[in-house]
mmCIF file of C-alpha atoms in Angstrom:
data_model
loop_
_atom_site.group_PDB
_atom_site.id
_atom_site.type_symbol
_atom_site.label_atom_id
_atom_site.label_comp_id
_atom_site.label_asym_id
_atom_site.label_seq_id
_atom_site.Cartn_x
_atom_site.Cartn_y
_atom_site.Cartn_z
ATOM 1 C CA CYS A 542 53.667 -60.643 -47.735
ATOM 2 C CA SER A 543 52.774 -58.272 -44.883
ATOM 3 C CA ALA A 544 49.328 -57.339 -43.572
ATOM 4 C CA ILE A 545 47.990 -53.960 -44.584
ATOM 5 C CA ASP A 546 47.272 -51.565 -41.657
ATOM 6 C CA ALA A 547 44.083 -49.757 -42.718
ATOM 7 C CA CYS A 548 44.583 -47.103 -39.999
ATOM 8 C CA GLU A 549 48.089 -46.200 -41.106
ATOM 9 C CA SER A 550 47.067 -43.504 -43.553
ATOM 10 C CA SER A 551 44.652 -40.610 -42.918
ATOM 11 C CA ASN A 552 43.381 -42.220 -39.734
ATOM 12 C CA GLY A 553 41.933 -44.972 -41.905
ATOM 13 C CA GLY A 554 39.348 -42.597 -43.312
ATOM 14 C CA CYS A 555 37.835 -42.204 -39.885
ATOM 15 C CA SER A 556 36.831 -38.818 -38.526
ATOM 16 C CA SER A 557 39.539 -36.812 -36.803
ATOM 17 C CA LYS A 558 37.284 -37.096 -33.756
ATOM 18 C CA ALA A 559 37.330 -40.887 -33.929
ATOM 19 C CA GLU A 560 39.744 -43.661 -33.121
ATOM 20 C CA CYS A 561 40.706 -46.006 -35.924
ATOM 21 C CA SER A 562 41.137 -49.635 -34.756
ATOM 22 C CA ARG A 563 42.712 -52.297 -36.962
ATOM 23 C CA THR A 564 40.555 -55.428 -37.173
ATOM 24 C CA THR A 565 41.659 -57.829 -39.880
ATOM 25 C CA PRO A 566 44.320 -57.217 -42.537
ATOM 26 C CA GLY A 567 43.130 -54.334 -44.669
ATOM 27 C CA ASN A 568 40.101 -53.613 -42.469
ATOM 28 C CA ARG A 569 39.453 -51.272 -39.583
ATOM 29 C CA ALA A 570 36.710 -49.942 -37.282
ATOM 30 C CA CYS A 571 36.045 -46.275 -36.547
ATOM 31 C CA VAL A 572 34.735 -45.356 -33.089
ATOM 32 C CA CYS A 573 33.908 -41.737 -32.157
ATOM 33 C CA HIS A 574 35.778 -40.267 -29.186
ATOM 34 C CA ALA A 575 34.007 -39.729 -25.889
ATOM 35 C CA GLY A 576 31.720 -36.706 -26.140
ATOM 36 C CA TYR A 577 31.005 -37.295 -29.821
ATOM 37 C CA THR A 578 28.380 -39.322 -31.619
ATOM 38 C CA GLY A 579 28.227 -40.812 -35.140
ATOM 39 C CA ASP A 580 29.350 -43.739 -37.218
ATOM 40 C CA GLY A 581 33.048 -43.026 -36.826
ATOM 41 C CA ILE A 582 33.366 -41.659 -40.303
ATOM 42 C CA ILE A 583 31.394 -38.628 -39.236
ATOM 43 C CA CYS A 584 31.486 -37.647 -35.552
ATOM 44 C CA ILE A 585 29.414 -34.812 -34.160
ATOM 45 C CA GLU A 586 30.001 -33.136 -30.822
ATOM 46 C CA ILE A 587 27.317 -34.080 -28.312
ATOM 47 C CA ASN A 588 25.439 -31.098 -26.803
ATOM 48 C CA PRO A 589 24.021 -32.400 -23.507
ATOM 49 C CA CYS A 590 21.817 -29.330 -23.171
ATOM 50 C CA LEU A 591 19.592 -30.577 -25.986
ATOM 51 C CA VAL A 592 18.287 -33.488 -23.906
ATOM 52 C CA ASN A 593 16.433 -32.873 -20.622
ATOM 53 C CA ASN A 594 18.123 -29.459 -20.266
ATOM 54 C CA GLY A 595 21.432 -31.252 -19.680
ATOM 55 C CA GLY A 596 20.269 -32.504 -16.304
ATOM 56 C CA CYS A 597 19.922 -28.939 -15.047
ATOM 57 C CA ASP A 598 16.955 -27.738 -13.025
ATOM 58 C CA ARG A 599 14.040 -26.460 -15.099
ATOM 59 C CA ASN A 600 14.749 -23.026 -13.588
ATOM 60 C CA ALA A 601 18.380 -23.115 -14.699
ATOM 61 C CA GLU A 602 20.224 -22.358 -17.910
ATOM 62 C CA CYS A 603 22.314 -25.127 -19.439
ATOM 63 C CA THR A 604 25.479 -23.947 -21.215
ATOM 64 C CA GLN A 605 27.632 -26.308 -23.255
ATOM 65 C CA THR A 606 31.325 -26.037 -22.356
ATOM 66 C CA GLY A 607 32.745 -28.894 -24.450
ATOM 67 C CA PRO A 608 31.927 -32.266 -26.008
ATOM 68 C CA ASN A 609 29.122 -33.704 -23.878
ATOM 69 C CA GLN A 610 30.015 -31.210 -21.132
ATOM 70 C CA ALA A 611 27.879 -28.420 -19.713
ATOM 71 C CA VAL A 612 27.383 -26.201 -16.697
ATOM 72 C CA CYS A 613 24.102 -25.326 -15.027
ATOM 73 C CA ASN A 614 23.378 -21.833 -13.721
ATOM 74 C CA CYS A 615 20.188 -20.905 -11.899
ATOM 75 C CA LEU A 616 18.089 -18.255 -13.608
ATOM 76 C CA LYS A 617 17.607 -14.782 -12.173
ATOM 77 C CA GLY A 618 15.408 -14.982 -9.131
ATOM 78 C CA TYR A 619 16.589 -18.479 -8.183
ATOM 79 C CA SER A 620 19.503 -19.788 -6.144
ATOM 80 C CA GLY A 621 21.246 -23.160 -6.017
ATOM 81 C CA ASP A 622 23.887 -25.234 -7.757
ATOM 82 C CA GLY A 623 22.075 -25.336 -11.090
ATOM 83 C CA LYS A 624 21.020 -28.921 -10.640
ATOM 84 C CA THR A 625 18.573 -27.743 -8.002
ATOM 85 C CA CYS A 626 17.309 -24.155 -8.027
ATOM 86 C CA THR A 627 15.098 -22.587 -5.388
ATOM 87 C CA TYR A 628 12.998 -19.467 -5.852
ATOM 88 C CA ILE A 629 14.385 -16.466 -3.978
ATOM 89 C CA SER A 630 11.684 -14.670 -2.023
ATOM 90 C CA LEU A 631 12.606 -10.987 -2.009
ATOM 91 C CA CYS A 632 10.041 -10.459 0.725
ATOM 92 C CA SER A 633 11.791 -12.890 3.077
ATOM 93 C CA GLN A 634 14.599 -10.423 3.810
ATOM 94 C CA ASN A 635 14.025 -6.938 5.210
ATOM 95 C CA ASN A 636 10.424 -7.064 3.987
ATOM 96 C CA GLY A 637 11.730 -6.819 0.427
ATOM 97 C CA GLY A 638 12.823 -3.232 0.960
ATOM 98 C CA CYS A 639 9.216 -2.182 1.535
ATOM 99 C CA SER A 640 8.171 0.033 4.415
ATOM 100 C CA GLU A 641 7.692 -1.688 7.765
ATOM 101 C CA PHE A 642 4.077 -0.578 7.435
ATOM 102 C CA ALA A 643 3.657 -2.217 4.014
ATOM 103 C CA ILE A 644 2.830 -5.687 2.752
ATOM 104 C CA CYS A 645 5.431 -7.213 0.440
ATOM 105 C CA ASN A 646 4.180 -9.599 -2.252
ATOM 106 C CA ASP A 647 6.538 -11.677 -4.399
ATOM 107 C CA THR A 648 5.841 -11.654 -8.115
ATOM 108 C CA GLU A 649 7.562 -13.424 -11.002
ATOM 109 C CA LEU A 650 11.145 -12.899 -12.148
ATOM 110 C CA ALA A 651 12.645 -11.592 -8.923
ATOM 111 C CA GLU A 652 10.171 -8.752 -8.602
ATOM 112 C CA ARG A 653 7.886 -7.741 -5.756
ATOM 113 C CA THR A 654 5.206 -5.221 -4.965
ATOM 114 C CA CYS A 655 4.907 -3.078 -1.845
ATOM 115 C CA THR A 656 1.463 -2.011 -0.639
ATOM 116 C CA CYS A 657 0.825 0.093 2.444
ATOM 117 C CA LYS A 658 -1.158 -1.660 5.160
ATOM 118 C CA PRO A 659 -4.683 -0.502 6.044
ATOM 119 C CA ASN A 660 -4.714 2.871 7.830
ATOM 120 C CA TYR A 661 -1.461 3.885 6.116
ATOM 121 C CA ILE A 662 -0.865 5.776 2.896
ATOM 122 C CA GLY A 663 2.135 6.012 0.580
ATOM 123 C CA ASP A 664 3.875 4.230 -2.262
ATOM 124 C CA GLY A 665 4.685 1.087 -0.292
ATOM 125 C CA PHE A 666 8.302 2.059 0.211
ATOM 126 C CA GLN A 667 7.266 4.907 2.462
ATOM 127 C CA CYS A 668 3.990 4.533 4.346
ATOM 128 C CA ARG A 669 2.582 6.999 6.838
ATOM 129 C CA GLY A 670 -0.190 6.726 9.381
ATOM 130 C CA LYS A 671 -1.844 9.471 11.399
ATOM 131 C CA ILE A 672 0.275 12.589 11.709
ATOM 132 C CA PHE A 673 0.418 12.216 15.496
ATOM 133 C CA GLN A 674 2.335 8.938 14.992
ATOM 134 C CA GLU A 675 4.504 10.418 12.269
ATOM 135 C CA LEU A 676 5.719 13.216 14.540
ATOM 136 C CA LEU A 677 7.439 10.623 16.725
ATOM 137 C CA ARG A 678 8.919 8.636 13.840
ATOM 138 C CA ASN A 679 10.697 11.640 12.379
ATOM 139 C CA SER A 680 13.634 13.077 14.332
ATOM 140 C CA ASN A 681 12.906 16.504 12.861
ATOM 141 C CA THR A 682 9.524 16.604 14.601
ATOM 142 C CA SER A 683 9.847 14.224 17.555
ATOM 143 C CA ARG A 684 10.393 17.022 20.100
ATOM 144 C CA PHE A 685 7.025 18.508 19.197
ATOM 145 C CA TYR A 686 5.455 15.082 19.800
ATOM 146 C CA PHE A 687 6.994 14.819 23.277
ATOM 147 C CA HIS A 688 5.576 18.216 24.243
ATOM 148 C CA LEU A 689 2.118 17.117 23.056
ATOM 149 C CA GLU A 690 2.430 13.902 25.069
ATOM 150 C CA ALA A 691 3.581 15.718 28.194
ATOM 151 C CA LEU A 692 0.490 17.921 28.072
ATOM 152 C CA SER A 693 -1.841 15.091 26.933
ATOM 153 C CA ILE A 694 -2.853 17.072 23.851
ATOM 154 C CA ARG A 695 -4.759 14.748 21.510
ATOM 155 C CA ASP A 696 -6.359 17.266 19.155
ATOM 156 C CA ILE A 697 -4.684 15.766 16.067
ATOM 157 C CA SER A 698 -5.515 12.154 16.883
ATOM 158 C CA GLY A 699 -8.964 12.448 15.299
ATOM 159 C CA PRO A 700 -9.944 11.909 11.658
ATOM 160 C CA GLY A 701 -8.931 15.444 10.679
ATOM 161 C CA PRO A 702 -7.825 16.679 8.326
ATOM 162 C CA PHE A 703 -5.159 18.784 10.017
ATOM 163 C CA THR A 704 -2.218 20.892 8.909
ATOM 164 C CA LEU A 705 0.754 21.167 11.266
ATOM 165 C CA PHE A 706 3.567 23.700 11.252
ATOM 166 C CA VAL A 707 6.142 22.003 13.453
ATOM 167 C CA PRO A 708 9.249 23.775 14.714
ATOM 168 C CA HIS A 709 12.324 21.687 13.987
ATOM 169 C CA THR A 710 13.441 19.562 16.938
ATOM 170 C CA ASP A 711 16.680 21.549 17.269
ATOM 171 C CA ILE A 712 14.715 24.797 17.458
ATOM 172 C CA LEU A 713 12.344 23.552 20.156
ATOM 173 C CA SER A 714 15.226 22.099 22.141
ATOM 174 C CA SER A 715 17.266 25.288 22.119
ATOM 175 C CA ASP A 716 14.604 28.012 22.457
ATOM 176 C CA PRO A 717 14.963 29.369 26.038
ATOM 177 C CA ARG A 718 11.345 30.561 26.047
ATOM 178 C CA VAL A 719 10.012 26.986 26.099
ATOM 179 C CA LYS A 720 10.834 26.488 29.790
ATOM 180 C CA ASP A 721 9.103 29.746 30.661
ATOM 181 C CA TRP A 722 5.990 28.797 28.708
ATOM 182 C CA ILE A 723 5.848 25.446 30.485
ATOM 183 C CA ALA A 724 6.327 27.084 33.895
ATOM 184 C CA LYS A 725 3.596 29.613 33.153
ATOM 185 C CA GLY A 726 1.205 26.949 31.883
ATOM 186 C CA VAL A 727 0.876 28.438 28.402
ATOM 187 C CA MET A 728 2.792 25.799 26.422
ATOM 188 C CA ALA A 729 -0.440 24.109 25.284
ATOM 189 C CA GLN A 730 -1.591 27.389 23.730
ATOM 190 C CA VAL A 731 1.734 27.769 21.919
ATOM 191 C CA LEU A 732 1.533 24.210 20.565
ATOM 192 C CA ARG A 733 -2.061 24.628 19.371
ATOM 193 C CA TYR A 734 -1.027 27.784 17.549
ATOM 194 C CA HIS A 735 0.989 25.487 15.238
ATOM 195 C CA MET A 736 -2.092 23.408 14.327
ATOM 196 C CA VAL A 737 -4.807 24.091 11.762
ATOM 197 C CA GLY A 738 -8.020 22.069 11.763
ATOM 198 C CA CYS A 739 -10.369 21.013 8.968
ATOM 199 C CA ALA A 740 -7.713 21.550 6.305
ATOM 200 C CA ASN A 741 -5.121 19.438 4.532
ATOM 201 C CA LEU A 742 -2.950 22.228 3.139
ATOM 202 C CA LEU A 743 -0.026 21.221 0.976
ATOM 203 C CA LEU A 744 2.707 23.685 0.117
ATOM 204 C CA LYS A 745 1.047 24.552 -3.205
ATOM 205 C CA ASP A 746 -2.208 25.291 -1.356
ATOM 206 C CA LEU A 747 -0.475 27.605 1.093
ATOM 207 C CA THR A 748 0.862 29.771 -1.737
ATOM 208 C CA ALA A 749 -2.717 30.756 -2.604
ATOM 209 C CA ILE A 750 -3.787 32.012 0.829
ATOM 210 C CA THR A 751 -2.607 34.754 3.169
ATOM 211 C CA ASN A 752 -4.177 33.846 6.518
ATOM 212 C CA ILE A 753 -5.354 30.713 8.287
ATOM 213 C CA THR A 754 -6.848 30.197 11.725
ATOM 214 C CA SER A 755 -5.018 27.942 14.178
ATOM 215 C CA LEU A 756 -6.621 25.608 16.722
ATOM 216 C CA HIS A 757 -5.585 28.189 19.319
ATOM 217 C CA GLY A 758 -7.914 30.628 17.594
ATOM 218 C CA ASP A 759 -5.396 33.195 16.368
ATOM 219 C CA LEU A 760 -4.543 33.836 12.745
ATOM 220 C CA ILE A 761 -1.311 32.697 11.114
ATOM 221 C CA HIS A 762 -0.137 35.071 8.396
ATOM 222 C CA ILE A 763 1.384 33.495 5.261
ATOM 223 C CA SER A 764 3.671 35.301 2.845
ATOM 224 C CA TYR A 765 5.992 34.373 0.013
ATOM 225 C CA SER A 766 9.543 35.693 0.142
ATOM 226 C CA GLN A 767 12.646 34.747 -1.856
ATOM 227 C CA ASN A 768 11.137 31.474 -3.098
ATOM 228 C CA SER A 769 10.140 30.474 0.437
ATOM 229 C CA LEU A 770 6.872 30.413 2.349
ATOM 230 C CA VAL A 771 7.101 32.399 5.551
ATOM 231 C CA LEU A 772 4.718 32.356 8.520
ATOM 232 C CA ASN A 773 4.162 35.530 10.533
ATOM 233 C CA ASN A 774 7.044 37.147 8.626
ATOM 234 C CA LYS A 775 9.661 35.094 10.479
ATOM 235 C CA ALA A 776 9.214 31.307 10.379
ATOM 236 C CA GLU A 777 10.258 29.698 7.091
ATOM 237 C CA ILE A 778 8.924 26.335 5.942
ATOM 238 C CA ILE A 779 12.075 24.236 5.502
ATOM 239 C CA LEU A 780 10.496 20.787 4.962
ATOM 240 C CA SER A 781 7.040 20.308 3.516
ATOM 241 C CA ASP A 782 4.260 17.929 2.540
ATOM 242 C CA ALA A 783 4.792 14.971 4.878
ATOM 243 C CA VAL A 784 1.334 13.575 4.225
ATOM 244 C CA GLY A 785 -0.357 11.258 6.715
ATOM 245 C CA THR A 786 -3.783 9.650 6.744
ATOM 246 C CA ASN A 787 -5.363 12.557 8.626
ATOM 247 C CA GLY A 788 -3.300 15.537 7.561
ATOM 248 C CA VAL A 789 0.021 16.999 6.532
ATOM 249 C CA ILE A 790 3.144 18.141 8.387
ATOM 250 C CA HIS A 791 5.381 21.079 7.471
ATOM 251 C CA VAL A 792 8.617 21.745 9.364
ATOM 252 C CA ILE A 793 9.500 25.365 10.184
ATOM 253 C CA ASN A 794 12.673 26.995 11.478
ATOM 254 C CA GLN A 795 11.104 29.182 14.193
ATOM 255 C CA VAL A 796 8.565 28.796 16.969
ATOM 256 C CA LEU A 797 5.292 30.619 16.298
ATOM 257 C CA VAL A 798 4.031 32.716 19.191
ATOM 258 C CA PRO A 799 0.329 33.626 19.437
#
């Protein structure tokens, strides 16, 4: 007589995911493979993600990759190895993309809000202060600012509102008359002719009027030609509606002469 090997046929009736071990003649034991659980006859794949998020951080996603195997990936807005995930502060780098004159506040799910600081206006991504400051910050208008500074003209530093028609920096830099005006002491009058007090006139407002009085005292004539607003029949508004806390700046392509 020979002993019967219970595991010899059909894995001894054990699960295909189990190991059949011969015990005594005609008997066997079924033990599930690593990564599986059950009585050996039935073996079920273990999903580690079902218990304690698979050992992942609570701000991570657990993804099963095999029997009792998983990977951990930090959720959006968090960084780390998945076992440990740290909240990413968008505001910690480059002020979260907000303006330098804005306050960045982190919110949930990798979002943030941008709010202009006191004494500035805008959407948080672009914030402007008084128009006198804004002249310097914009290369298109910075030359006008330097002329105001050189002559200590502070008319537009007050509460306003003001409307400025600023010749583009390239125009002011290349106009040969500027040196003559400075030498003759009339540059301040020319600059003030580009300023309007007690009015915050956007482009849409300018289309409804024909004349406005400058701080110099002379009128500026406004006309509409070929879809453009033109001042004194020669200077075209090429950039408009740069709104500050005490007025608005328009850039023109010619110097206005009183």
